[in-house]
Tab-separated table of C-alpha atoms in Angstrom:
chain	number	residue	atom	x	y	z
A	3	MET	CA	19.954	2.927	17.086
A	4	CYS	CA	18.503	-0.496	16.349
A	5	GLU	CA	20.166	-2.936	13.941
A	6	LYS	CA	17.266	-2.897	11.445
A	7	ARG	CA	17.328	0.901	11.268
A	8	ASN	CA	21.114	0.824	10.763
A	9	LEU	CA	20.648	-1.610	7.869
A	10	LEU	CA	18.021	0.544	6.207
A	11	ILE	CA	20.075	3.731	6.560
A	12	GLU	CA	23.101	1.870	5.215
A	13	GLN	CA	21.058	0.849	2.165
A	14	MET	CA	19.945	4.443	1.704
A	15	GLY	CA	23.368	5.910	2.394
A	16	SER	CA	25.163	5.390	-0.928
A	17	ALA	CA	22.122	6.618	-2.820
A	18	ILE	CA	21.673	9.716	-0.629
A	19	THR	CA	25.293	10.765	-1.042
A	20	THR	CA	24.732	11.068	-4.798
A	21	LEU	CA	22.184	13.816	-4.116
A	22	PHE	CA	24.585	16.301	-2.453
A	23	PRO	CA	27.600	18.353	-3.480
A	24	GLU	CA	31.001	16.873	-2.627
A	25	ASN	CA	32.054	17.120	1.032
A	26	PHE	CA	28.508	17.899	2.232
A	27	HIS	CA	27.496	15.942	5.338
A	28	PHE	CA	23.888	14.746	5.439
A	29	ASP	CA	22.408	14.303	8.917
A	30	ILE	CA	19.324	12.073	8.809
A	31	HIS	CA	18.401	13.047	12.370
A	32	LYS	CA	18.441	16.810	11.828
A	33	PRO	CA	14.895	18.024	12.457
A	34	LEU	CA	12.864	19.878	9.877
A	35	VAL	CA	12.951	23.634	10.456
A	36	GLY	CA	11.366	25.055	7.327
A	37	SER	CA	14.398	27.248	6.598
A	38	HIS	CA	13.492	27.949	2.956
A	39	ASP	CA	10.367	30.087	2.613
A	40	PRO	CA	9.892	31.360	-0.918
A	41	LYS	CA	7.702	34.399	-1.149
A	42	ILE	CA	4.167	33.972	-2.457
A	43	SER	CA	3.875	36.332	-5.383
A	44	GLU	CA	0.220	35.936	-6.308
A	45	PRO	CA	-2.179	38.035	-4.168
A	46	GLY	CA	-4.923	35.446	-4.520
A	47	HIS	CA	-2.641	32.780	-2.980
A	48	ARG	CA	-1.766	35.041	-0.036
A	49	LEU	CA	-5.471	35.679	0.644
A	50	ALA	CA	-6.256	31.951	0.501
A	51	VAL	CA	-3.406	31.165	2.929
A	52	SER	CA	-4.712	33.853	5.347
A	53	GLN	CA	-8.205	32.347	5.169
A	54	MET	CA	-6.877	28.840	5.706
A	55	ARG	CA	-4.848	29.912	8.739
A	56	ALA	CA	-7.888	31.727	10.169
A	57	ARG	CA	-10.045	28.619	9.807
A	58	LEU	CA	-7.471	26.231	11.281
A	59	GLY	CA	-6.068	28.493	13.995
A	60	ASP	CA	-2.346	28.919	14.521
A	61	SER	CA	-2.228	26.073	17.050
A	62	LYS	CA	-3.151	23.523	14.374
A	63	VAL	CA	-0.708	24.638	11.658
A	64	LEU	CA	2.561	22.776	11.914
A	65	ALA	CA	5.540	24.932	12.786
A	66	THR	CA	7.441	23.515	9.817
A	67	HIS	CA	4.677	24.467	7.377
A	68	ARG	CA	5.400	27.844	5.845
A	69	ASP	CA	2.895	29.780	3.754
A	70	PHE	CA	4.550	28.258	0.696
A	71	ASP	CA	3.725	24.771	2.090
A	72	LEU	CA	0.107	25.684	2.749
A	73	VAL	CA	-0.238	26.664	-0.886
A	74	ARG	CA	0.560	23.061	-1.782
A	75	PHE	CA	-2.521	21.950	0.163
A	76	LEU	CA	-4.644	24.665	-1.424
A	77	LYS	CA	-3.527	23.667	-4.920
A	78	ALA	CA	-4.378	20.033	-4.250
A	79	ARG	CA	-7.988	21.061	-3.502
A	80	ASN	CA	-8.269	23.777	-6.168
A	81	PHE	CA	-8.181	26.545	-3.528
A	82	ASN	CA	-11.471	25.390	-2.008
A	83	ILE	CA	-10.970	26.535	1.641
A	84	GLU	CA	-13.491	24.065	3.149
A	85	GLU	CA	-11.973	21.060	1.382
A	86	THR	CA	-8.422	22.214	2.091
A	87	VAL	CA	-9.103	22.631	5.815
A	88	SER	CA	-10.690	19.164	5.936
A	89	MET	CA	-7.682	17.724	4.099
A	90	TYR	CA	-5.223	19.420	6.463
A	91	GLU	CA	-7.071	18.041	9.493
A	92	GLN	CA	-6.920	14.567	7.920
A	93	MET	CA	-3.155	15.045	7.519
A	94	LEU	CA	-2.864	15.997	11.207
A	95	GLY	CA	-4.806	12.814	12.034
A	96	TYR	CA	-2.314	10.696	10.068
A	97	ARG	CA	0.627	12.359	11.766
A	98	LYS	CA	-0.894	11.802	15.203
A	99	ARG	CA	-1.720	8.147	14.437
A	100	TYR	CA	1.857	7.416	13.359
A	101	ARG	CA	3.446	9.758	15.963
A	102	VAL	CA	5.317	11.627	13.281
A	103	ASP	CA	5.597	14.865	15.275
A	104	GLU	CA	7.132	13.284	18.356
A	105	PRO	CA	10.602	14.821	19.027
A	106	ASN	CA	12.603	11.677	18.298
A	107	PHE	CA	10.354	10.072	15.704
A	108	ILE	CA	13.087	9.492	13.140
A	109	ARG	CA	15.664	8.317	15.736
A	110	ASP	CA	13.360	6.021	17.706
A	111	PHE	CA	11.231	4.538	14.904
A	112	GLU	CA	11.829	0.800	14.508
A	113	PRO	CA	11.296	-0.287	10.902
A	114	LEU	CA	10.013	-3.791	10.447
A	115	GLU	CA	12.562	-6.323	9.237
A	116	VAL	CA	10.258	-7.401	6.420
A	117	PHE	CA	10.162	-3.805	5.144
A	118	VAL	CA	13.939	-3.362	5.372
A	119	LYS	CA	14.894	-6.602	3.671
A	120	CYS	CA	12.004	-7.443	1.351
A	121	TYR	CA	10.241	-4.240	0.222
A	122	PRO	CA	11.541	-3.258	-3.238
A	123	ASN	CA	12.355	0.454	-3.570
A	124	GLY	CA	15.241	2.883	-3.500
A	125	VAL	CA	16.523	6.423	-4.189
A	126	LEU	CA	18.189	6.813	-7.583
A	127	GLY	CA	20.015	10.141	-7.614
A	128	THR	CA	18.275	13.202	-9.059
A	129	ASP	CA	16.445	14.122	-12.220
A	130	ARG	CA	17.453	16.935	-14.585
A	131	GLN	CA	15.750	19.518	-12.399
A	132	GLY	CA	17.647	18.345	-9.335
A	133	TYR	CA	14.754	16.599	-7.622
A	134	PRO	CA	15.353	13.232	-5.858
A	135	VAL	CA	14.231	10.177	-7.819
A	136	VAL	CA	12.294	7.524	-5.863
A	137	TYR	CA	12.324	4.118	-7.544
A	138	ASP	CA	9.502	1.653	-6.751
A	139	LEU	CA	9.030	-1.923	-8.017
A	140	PRO	CA	5.489	-3.135	-7.213
A	141	GLY	CA	5.873	-6.149	-9.497
A	142	SER	CA	8.674	-7.514	-7.285
A	143	VAL	CA	6.508	-7.481	-4.134
A	144	ASP	CA	5.852	-10.898	-2.583
A	145	VAL	CA	2.108	-10.331	-2.279
A	146	ARG	CA	1.285	-13.336	-0.156
A	147	GLY	CA	4.304	-12.847	2.080
A	148	PHE	CA	3.553	-9.195	2.781
A	149	SER	CA	-0.103	-9.986	3.396
A	150	GLN	CA	0.986	-12.409	6.133
A	151	ALA	CA	3.839	-10.302	7.534
A	152	MET	CA	2.560	-6.702	7.493
A	153	SER	CA	-0.825	-5.047	7.922
A	154	ASP	CA	-2.005	-2.041	5.872
A	155	GLU	CA	-1.517	0.186	8.902
A	156	GLU	CA	2.060	-0.997	9.390
A	157	LEU	CA	2.854	-0.482	5.695
A	158	CYS	CA	1.522	3.079	5.834
A	159	GLY	CA	3.589	3.731	8.952
A	160	GLN	CA	6.774	2.399	7.323
A	161	LEU	CA	6.217	4.473	4.168
A	162	MET	CA	5.490	7.610	6.197
A	163	TRP	CA	8.763	7.189	8.072
A	164	SER	CA	10.577	6.833	4.741
A	165	LEU	CA	8.907	9.942	3.331
A	166	GLU	CA	9.718	11.972	6.416
A	167	ASN	CA	13.357	10.964	5.889
A	168	LEU	CA	13.033	12.155	2.272
A	169	GLU	CA	11.618	15.456	3.498
A	170	ARG	CA	14.788	15.934	5.527
A	171	VAL	CA	16.901	15.022	2.510
A	172	MET	CA	15.156	17.689	0.415
A	173	GLU	CA	15.517	20.387	3.080
A	174	GLN	CA	19.237	19.723	3.476
A	175	MET	CA	19.622	19.580	-0.314
A	176	SER	CA	18.051	23.042	-0.398
A	177	GLU	CA	20.615	24.253	2.143
A	178	ALA	CA	23.510	22.684	0.250
A	179	ARG	CA	22.480	24.116	-3.145
A	180	ALA	CA	21.059	27.415	-1.838
A	181	SER	CA	17.923	26.756	-3.916
A	182	LEU	CA	14.578	25.211	-3.055
A	183	VAL	CA	14.192	21.439	-3.539
A	184	ASP	CA	10.586	20.728	-2.637
A	185	LYS	CA	9.501	17.883	-4.962
A	186	TRP	CA	10.466	14.367	-5.919
A	187	THR	CA	10.138	12.306	-9.083
A	188	VAL	CA	8.671	8.818	-8.778
A	189	VAL	CA	9.694	6.049	-11.171
A	190	ILE	CA	7.534	2.914	-10.997
A	191	ASP	CA	9.051	-0.184	-12.605
A	192	VAL	CA	6.082	-2.436	-13.441
A	193	GLN	CA	8.149	-5.332	-14.776
A	194	TYR	CA	6.901	-8.653	-13.332
A	195	LEU	CA	3.572	-7.062	-12.388
A	196	GLY	CA	1.070	-9.953	-12.441
A	197	TRP	CA	-2.571	-10.579	-11.708
A	198	GLU	CA	-1.811	-11.396	-8.054
A	199	HIS	CA	-0.728	-7.745	-7.660
A	200	LEU	CA	-4.114	-6.605	-9.015
A	201	SER	CA	-6.333	-8.580	-6.650
A	202	THR	CA	-9.120	-6.813	-4.790
A	203	SER	CA	-7.135	-6.816	-1.527
A	204	GLN	CA	-4.031	-5.386	-3.183
A	205	LEU	CA	-5.961	-2.670	-4.992
A	206	ALA	CA	-7.573	-1.752	-1.662
A	207	ARG	CA	-4.115	-1.593	-0.037
A	208	GLY	CA	-2.889	0.561	-2.917
A	209	ARG	CA	-5.763	2.978	-2.466
A	210	LYS	CA	-4.917	3.410	1.236
A	211	VAL	CA	-1.283	4.211	0.385
A	212	GLN	CA	-2.403	6.592	-2.394
A	213	GLN	CA	-4.733	8.388	0.045
A	214	LEU	CA	-1.885	8.819	2.533
A	215	PHE	CA	0.338	10.358	-0.201
A	216	ASP	CA	-2.482	12.591	-1.420
A	217	VAL	CA	-3.387	13.904	2.023
A	218	CYS	CA	0.001	14.131	3.739
A	219	TYR	CA	2.324	15.070	0.879
A	220	PRO	CA	0.276	17.047	-1.692
A	221	GLU	CA	2.003	18.587	-4.694
A	222	ARG	CA	5.282	16.919	-3.760
A	223	MET	CA	5.412	14.862	-6.955
A	224	HIS	CA	7.255	16.463	-9.827
A	225	LYS	CA	6.776	13.631	-12.331
A	226	LEU	CA	5.370	10.105	-12.240
A	227	LEU	CA	7.164	7.778	-14.672
A	228	PHE	CA	6.314	4.175	-15.558
A	229	VAL	CA	8.952	1.903	-17.023
A	230	ASN	CA	8.846	-1.630	-18.460
A	231	ILE	CA	5.089	-1.429	-18.959
A	232	SER	CA	3.076	-4.452	-20.069
A	233	ARG	CA	-0.470	-5.348	-21.080
A	234	CYS	CA	-1.212	-6.496	-17.534
A	235	PHE	CA	-0.171	-3.053	-16.256
A	236	HIS	CA	-2.442	-1.230	-18.722
A	237	ILE	CA	-5.473	-3.238	-17.539
A	238	GLY	CA	-4.621	-2.878	-13.854
A	239	PHE	CA	-3.891	0.831	-14.117
A	240	GLN	CA	-7.305	1.489	-15.627
A	241	LEU	CA	-8.841	-0.087	-12.492
A	242	PHE	CA	-6.731	2.075	-10.170
A	243	ARG	CA	-6.687	5.277	-12.183
A	244	PRO	CA	-10.071	6.654	-10.979
A	245	PHE	CA	-8.692	6.865	-7.436
A	246	ILE	CA	-5.700	8.998	-8.435
A	247	PRO	CA	-6.175	12.782	-8.172
A	248	GLN	CA	-6.297	14.657	-11.463
A	249	ALA	CA	-3.204	16.696	-10.518
A	250	THR	CA	-1.229	13.445	-10.231
A	251	ARG	CA	-2.625	12.060	-13.483
A	252	ASP	CA	-1.356	15.164	-15.292
A	253	LYS	CA	2.199	14.221	-14.240
A	254	GLU	CA	2.142	10.706	-15.690
A	255	LEU	CA	4.602	9.654	-18.364
A	256	SER	CA	5.010	6.079	-19.578
A	257	ILE	CA	8.366	4.755	-20.698
A	258	HIS	CA	8.857	1.301	-22.236
A	259	SER	CA	12.449	0.635	-21.189
A	260	GLY	CA	15.121	1.750	-18.801
A	261	THR	CA	17.358	4.832	-19.057
A	262	GLY	CA	20.707	3.068	-19.440
A	263	ARG	CA	22.095	4.326	-16.127
A	264	VAL	CA	24.521	2.187	-14.094
A	265	ASP	CA	25.663	2.491	-10.498
A	266	ASP	CA	29.223	3.030	-9.246
A	267	LYS	CA	29.950	-0.674	-9.765
A	268	GLY	CA	28.728	-0.658	-13.381
A	269	ASP	CA	25.528	-2.570	-12.527
A	270	PRO	CA	22.716	-1.593	-14.947
A	271	LYS	CA	20.176	-2.613	-12.290
A	272	CYS	CA	21.732	-0.046	-9.912
A	273	SER	CA	21.573	-2.572	-7.079
A	274	GLN	CA	23.860	-0.329	-5.039
A	275	TRP	CA	21.027	2.145	-4.668
A	276	ILE	CA	17.864	0.026	-5.150
A	277	ASN	CA	16.627	-2.792	-2.992
A	278	TYR	CA	14.980	-5.221	-5.415
A	279	GLY	CA	13.176	-7.029	-2.624
A	280	CYS	CA	12.860	-10.757	-2.083
A	281	LYS	CA	10.388	-13.455	-1.086
A	282	VAL	CA	9.247	-12.906	2.519
A	283	PRO	CA	10.481	-15.801	4.667
A	284	GLN	CA	7.790	-17.482	6.790
A	285	SER	CA	9.845	-16.643	9.890
A	286	LEU	CA	8.710	-13.005	9.380
A	287	TYR	CA	5.001	-13.883	9.160
A	288	LYS	CA	2.945	-12.519	12.020
A	289	SER	CA	2.074	-16.084	12.966
A	290	ASN	CA	2.917	-19.509	11.627
A	291	ILE	CA	-0.770	-20.385	11.399
A	292	LEU	CA	-0.465	-21.660	7.842
A	293	ALA	CA	2.207	-24.165	8.930
A	294	ASP	CA	0.249	-25.195	12.015
A	295	ILE	CA	-3.119	-25.717	10.347
A	296	SER	CA	-1.670	-27.869	7.613
A	297	ARG	CA	-1.507	-30.650	10.204
A	298	SER	CA	-5.006	-30.264	11.669
A	299	TRP	CA	-7.244	-28.950	8.887
A	300	SER	CA	-8.803	-30.863	5.994
A	301	LYS	CA	-7.111	-30.913	2.603
A	302	VAL	CA	-8.922	-31.262	-0.692
A	303	GLN	CA	-7.602	-31.342	-4.243
A	304	LEU	CA	-9.784	-29.191	-6.476
A	305	ALA	CA	-9.638	-30.593	-9.972
A	306	PRO	CA	-9.745	-28.203	-12.977
A	307	GLY	CA	-13.270	-26.965	-13.633
A	308	LYS	CA	-14.755	-28.817	-10.674
A	309	VAL	CA	-16.755	-27.831	-7.579
A	310	HIS	CA	-16.245	-29.059	-4.025
A	311	ARG	CA	-19.191	-28.983	-1.579
A	312	VAL	CA	-19.234	-29.384	2.181
A	313	SER	CA	-22.619	-29.896	3.902
A	314	LEU	CA	-23.563	-29.412	7.537
A	315	GLU	CA	-26.792	-29.128	9.522
A	316	ALA	CA	-27.632	-25.915	11.375
A	317	MET	CA	-30.469	-24.523	13.484
A	318	ALA	CA	-31.917	-21.051	13.183
A	319	GLY	CA	-29.574	-18.625	14.953
A	320	ASP	CA	-26.482	-20.819	14.584
A	321	VAL	CA	-23.229	-19.305	13.300
A	322	LEU	CA	-21.307	-21.011	10.500
A	323	SER	CA	-17.591	-20.293	10.758
A	324	TYR	CA	-15.051	-21.126	8.070
A	325	SER	CA	-11.393	-20.616	7.217
A	326	PHE	CA	-9.513	-21.720	4.099
A	327	TYR	CA	-6.635	-20.986	1.763
A	328	THR	CA	-5.218	-22.410	-1.486
A	329	ASP	CA	-1.638	-23.114	-2.356
A	330	SER	CA	-1.954	-21.304	-5.716
A	331	GLY	CA	-4.681	-19.527	-7.579
A	332	HIS	CA	-8.023	-18.142	-6.379
A	333	VAL	CA	-11.345	-19.915	-5.948
A	334	HIS	CA	-14.952	-18.753	-5.928
A	335	PHE	CA	-16.746	-19.381	-2.646
A	336	GLY	CA	-20.325	-19.155	-1.381
A	337	ILE	CA	-22.761	-20.619	1.177
A	338	CYS	CA	-26.287	-21.760	0.352
A	339	LEU	CA	-29.236	-23.401	2.075
A	340	GLU	CA	-30.230	-26.560	0.227
A	341	ARG	CA	-33.970	-26.845	-0.462
A	342	ALA	CA	-36.156	-29.752	-1.422
A	343	GLU	CA	-36.896	-30.331	-5.071
A	344	ASP	CA	-39.829	-28.391	-6.482
A	345	THR	CA	-42.641	-29.906	-8.536
A	346	GLU	CA	-40.453	-30.032	-11.667
A	347	GLY	CA	-37.616	-31.820	-9.858
A	348	VAL	CA	-35.304	-28.804	-9.785
A	349	THR	CA	-33.483	-27.850	-6.615
A	350	GLU	CA	-33.146	-24.076	-6.177
A	351	PRO	CA	-30.723	-23.143	-3.365
A	352	VAL	CA	-31.061	-20.045	-1.230
A	353	TRP	CA	-27.759	-18.223	-1.115
A	354	VAL	CA	-26.738	-17.023	2.344
A	355	LYS	CA	-23.408	-15.815	0.993
A	356	HIS	CA	-23.353	-15.343	-2.778
A	357	MET	CA	-20.560	-16.827	-4.845
A	358	ALA	CA	-17.610	-14.457	-5.095
A	359	ARG	CA	-13.950	-14.646	-5.979
A	360	CYS	CA	-11.627	-15.067	-2.983
A	361	ASN	CA	-7.913	-14.373	-3.300
A	362	SER	CA	-7.196	-17.357	-1.091
A	363	GLU	CA	-3.714	-17.864	-2.561
A	364	LEU	CA	-2.652	-14.521	-1.070
A	365	GLN	CA	-4.111	-14.681	2.407
A	366	LEU	CA	-6.140	-16.808	4.781
A	367	VAL	CA	-9.883	-16.327	4.209
A	368	GLN	CA	-11.789	-16.264	7.506
A	369	ASP	CA	-15.389	-15.268	8.249
A	370	SER	CA	-18.652	-16.381	9.823
A	371	VAL	CA	-22.341	-16.191	8.883
A	372	GLU	CA	-25.384	-16.322	11.169
A	373	VAL	CA	-28.246	-18.332	9.639
A	374	ASP	CA	-31.944	-17.661	10.266
A	375	GLN	CA	-33.381	-20.982	9.068
A	376	GLN	CA	-33.012	-24.588	10.121
A	377	GLY	CA	-31.688	-26.883	7.436
A	378	LYS	CA	-28.714	-28.272	5.541
A	379	TYR	CA	-26.202	-25.660	4.482
A	380	CYS	CA	-23.573	-26.146	1.826
A	381	LEU	CA	-20.135	-24.484	1.566
A	382	VAL	CA	-19.314	-24.287	-2.147
A	383	PHE	CA	-15.757	-24.035	-3.480
A	384	ASP	CA	-15.764	-23.477	-7.241
A	385	ASN	CA	-12.762	-23.997	-9.508
A	386	LYS	CA	-14.685	-23.684	-12.778
A	387	THR	CA	-12.714	-20.610	-13.877
A	388	SER	CA	-9.563	-22.757	-14.066
A	389	TRP	CA	-9.693	-25.331	-16.853
A	390	THR	CA	-6.034	-26.399	-16.728
A	391	PHE	CA	-4.806	-26.226	-13.119
A	392	SER	CA	-5.864	-28.086	-10.029
A	393	LYS	CA	-5.597	-26.390	-6.627
A	394	SER	CA	-4.884	-27.681	-3.158
A	395	LEU	CA	-7.553	-26.402	-0.765
A	396	THR	CA	-6.939	-26.413	3.008
A	397	LEU	CA	-10.031	-25.682	5.088
A	398	THR	CA	-11.844	-25.961	8.375
A	399	PHE	CA	-15.449	-25.163	9.344
A	400	ASN	CA	-17.853	-25.546	12.243
A	401	CYS	CA	-21.346	-24.646	13.392
A	402	ASN	CA	-21.636	-22.806	16.693
A	403	THR	CA	-24.851	-22.360	18.661
A	404	ILE	CA	-25.101	-18.887	20.229
A	405	SER	CA	-26.410	-18.971	23.788
A	406	THR	CA	-29.454	-16.803	24.453
A	407	GLN	CA	-28.841	-16.593	28.138
């Protein structure tokens, strides 16, 4: 077993032991077998399961999915057979993409070091109903660091591995207690949540993670609790809320402060069980491009409320390529074709790329635009939304002629 996986399991270990009766041995590598199969009492549910199995075929239904599990998928889609079958096939696609059903998936999976050391989350015992409590701290995420060190696909893969571990925990909890444990409670600590966590790119990443949870683990959530909420969270949550299924929204409960629990060492932060994350070191970035380009690219200081323009000549069919980032704070960026003054002495530019906010403090912005007219083009960097802070802009650009041969 690799060192990183050992470290992650060690972090999980003390928390997981709090979930089980004394002297019970938890085996993280024990495969799921679906040993607990509660009977479906409602005739309508049994009919829907039969129809779902008939549509999918026995070869597609996972061996570990009992009729009781299929009802979870049906509930998530209001017992619409067509939508449920489509959802189940999406789930199979996720599992194939991340190789979840390979025999030694849990044993052979290699978690990324950045996820093990820097991603803030943990398992915090059980709730009053005996369900495991998953603790997540999105406000402690180093947004820029994770953007540079881990792709959306890699994050989904890491989270799916963690959830598959949690599935094994719940099955063995069911064995130890002789009663079904099939849900978890999620506590989201939104302290330190800032505007950088609510950028367009981060909301898009959050939607991908939410879709994975919704499709692969439906009706697993017992309750969704928010603690240490702030005004920033209220605004951001309204942006994200439309993408959350109604069944999940019904489980929301906001709490303004902690519960007063401490870990075995008396720490009110329960650091024994929760990884509070840290700033991602540049050594874990996928490449050190930001360090390299600082020596070869142009640097400009954007004063508060000012605009920086870069002009270059281009022929029809040329491609304008650009890359830039800022040390702190976003900028608005666009590309226009400068035109001669009209009869009233007013210059009206033609926008090739309209001005839009770029979260350049979180990630490197790179793109290219093909132009269809000859003329002078202007790259516009706008800091007018910031009236108090200047920003250091690092950029490069060029004009490439595409060969027609």
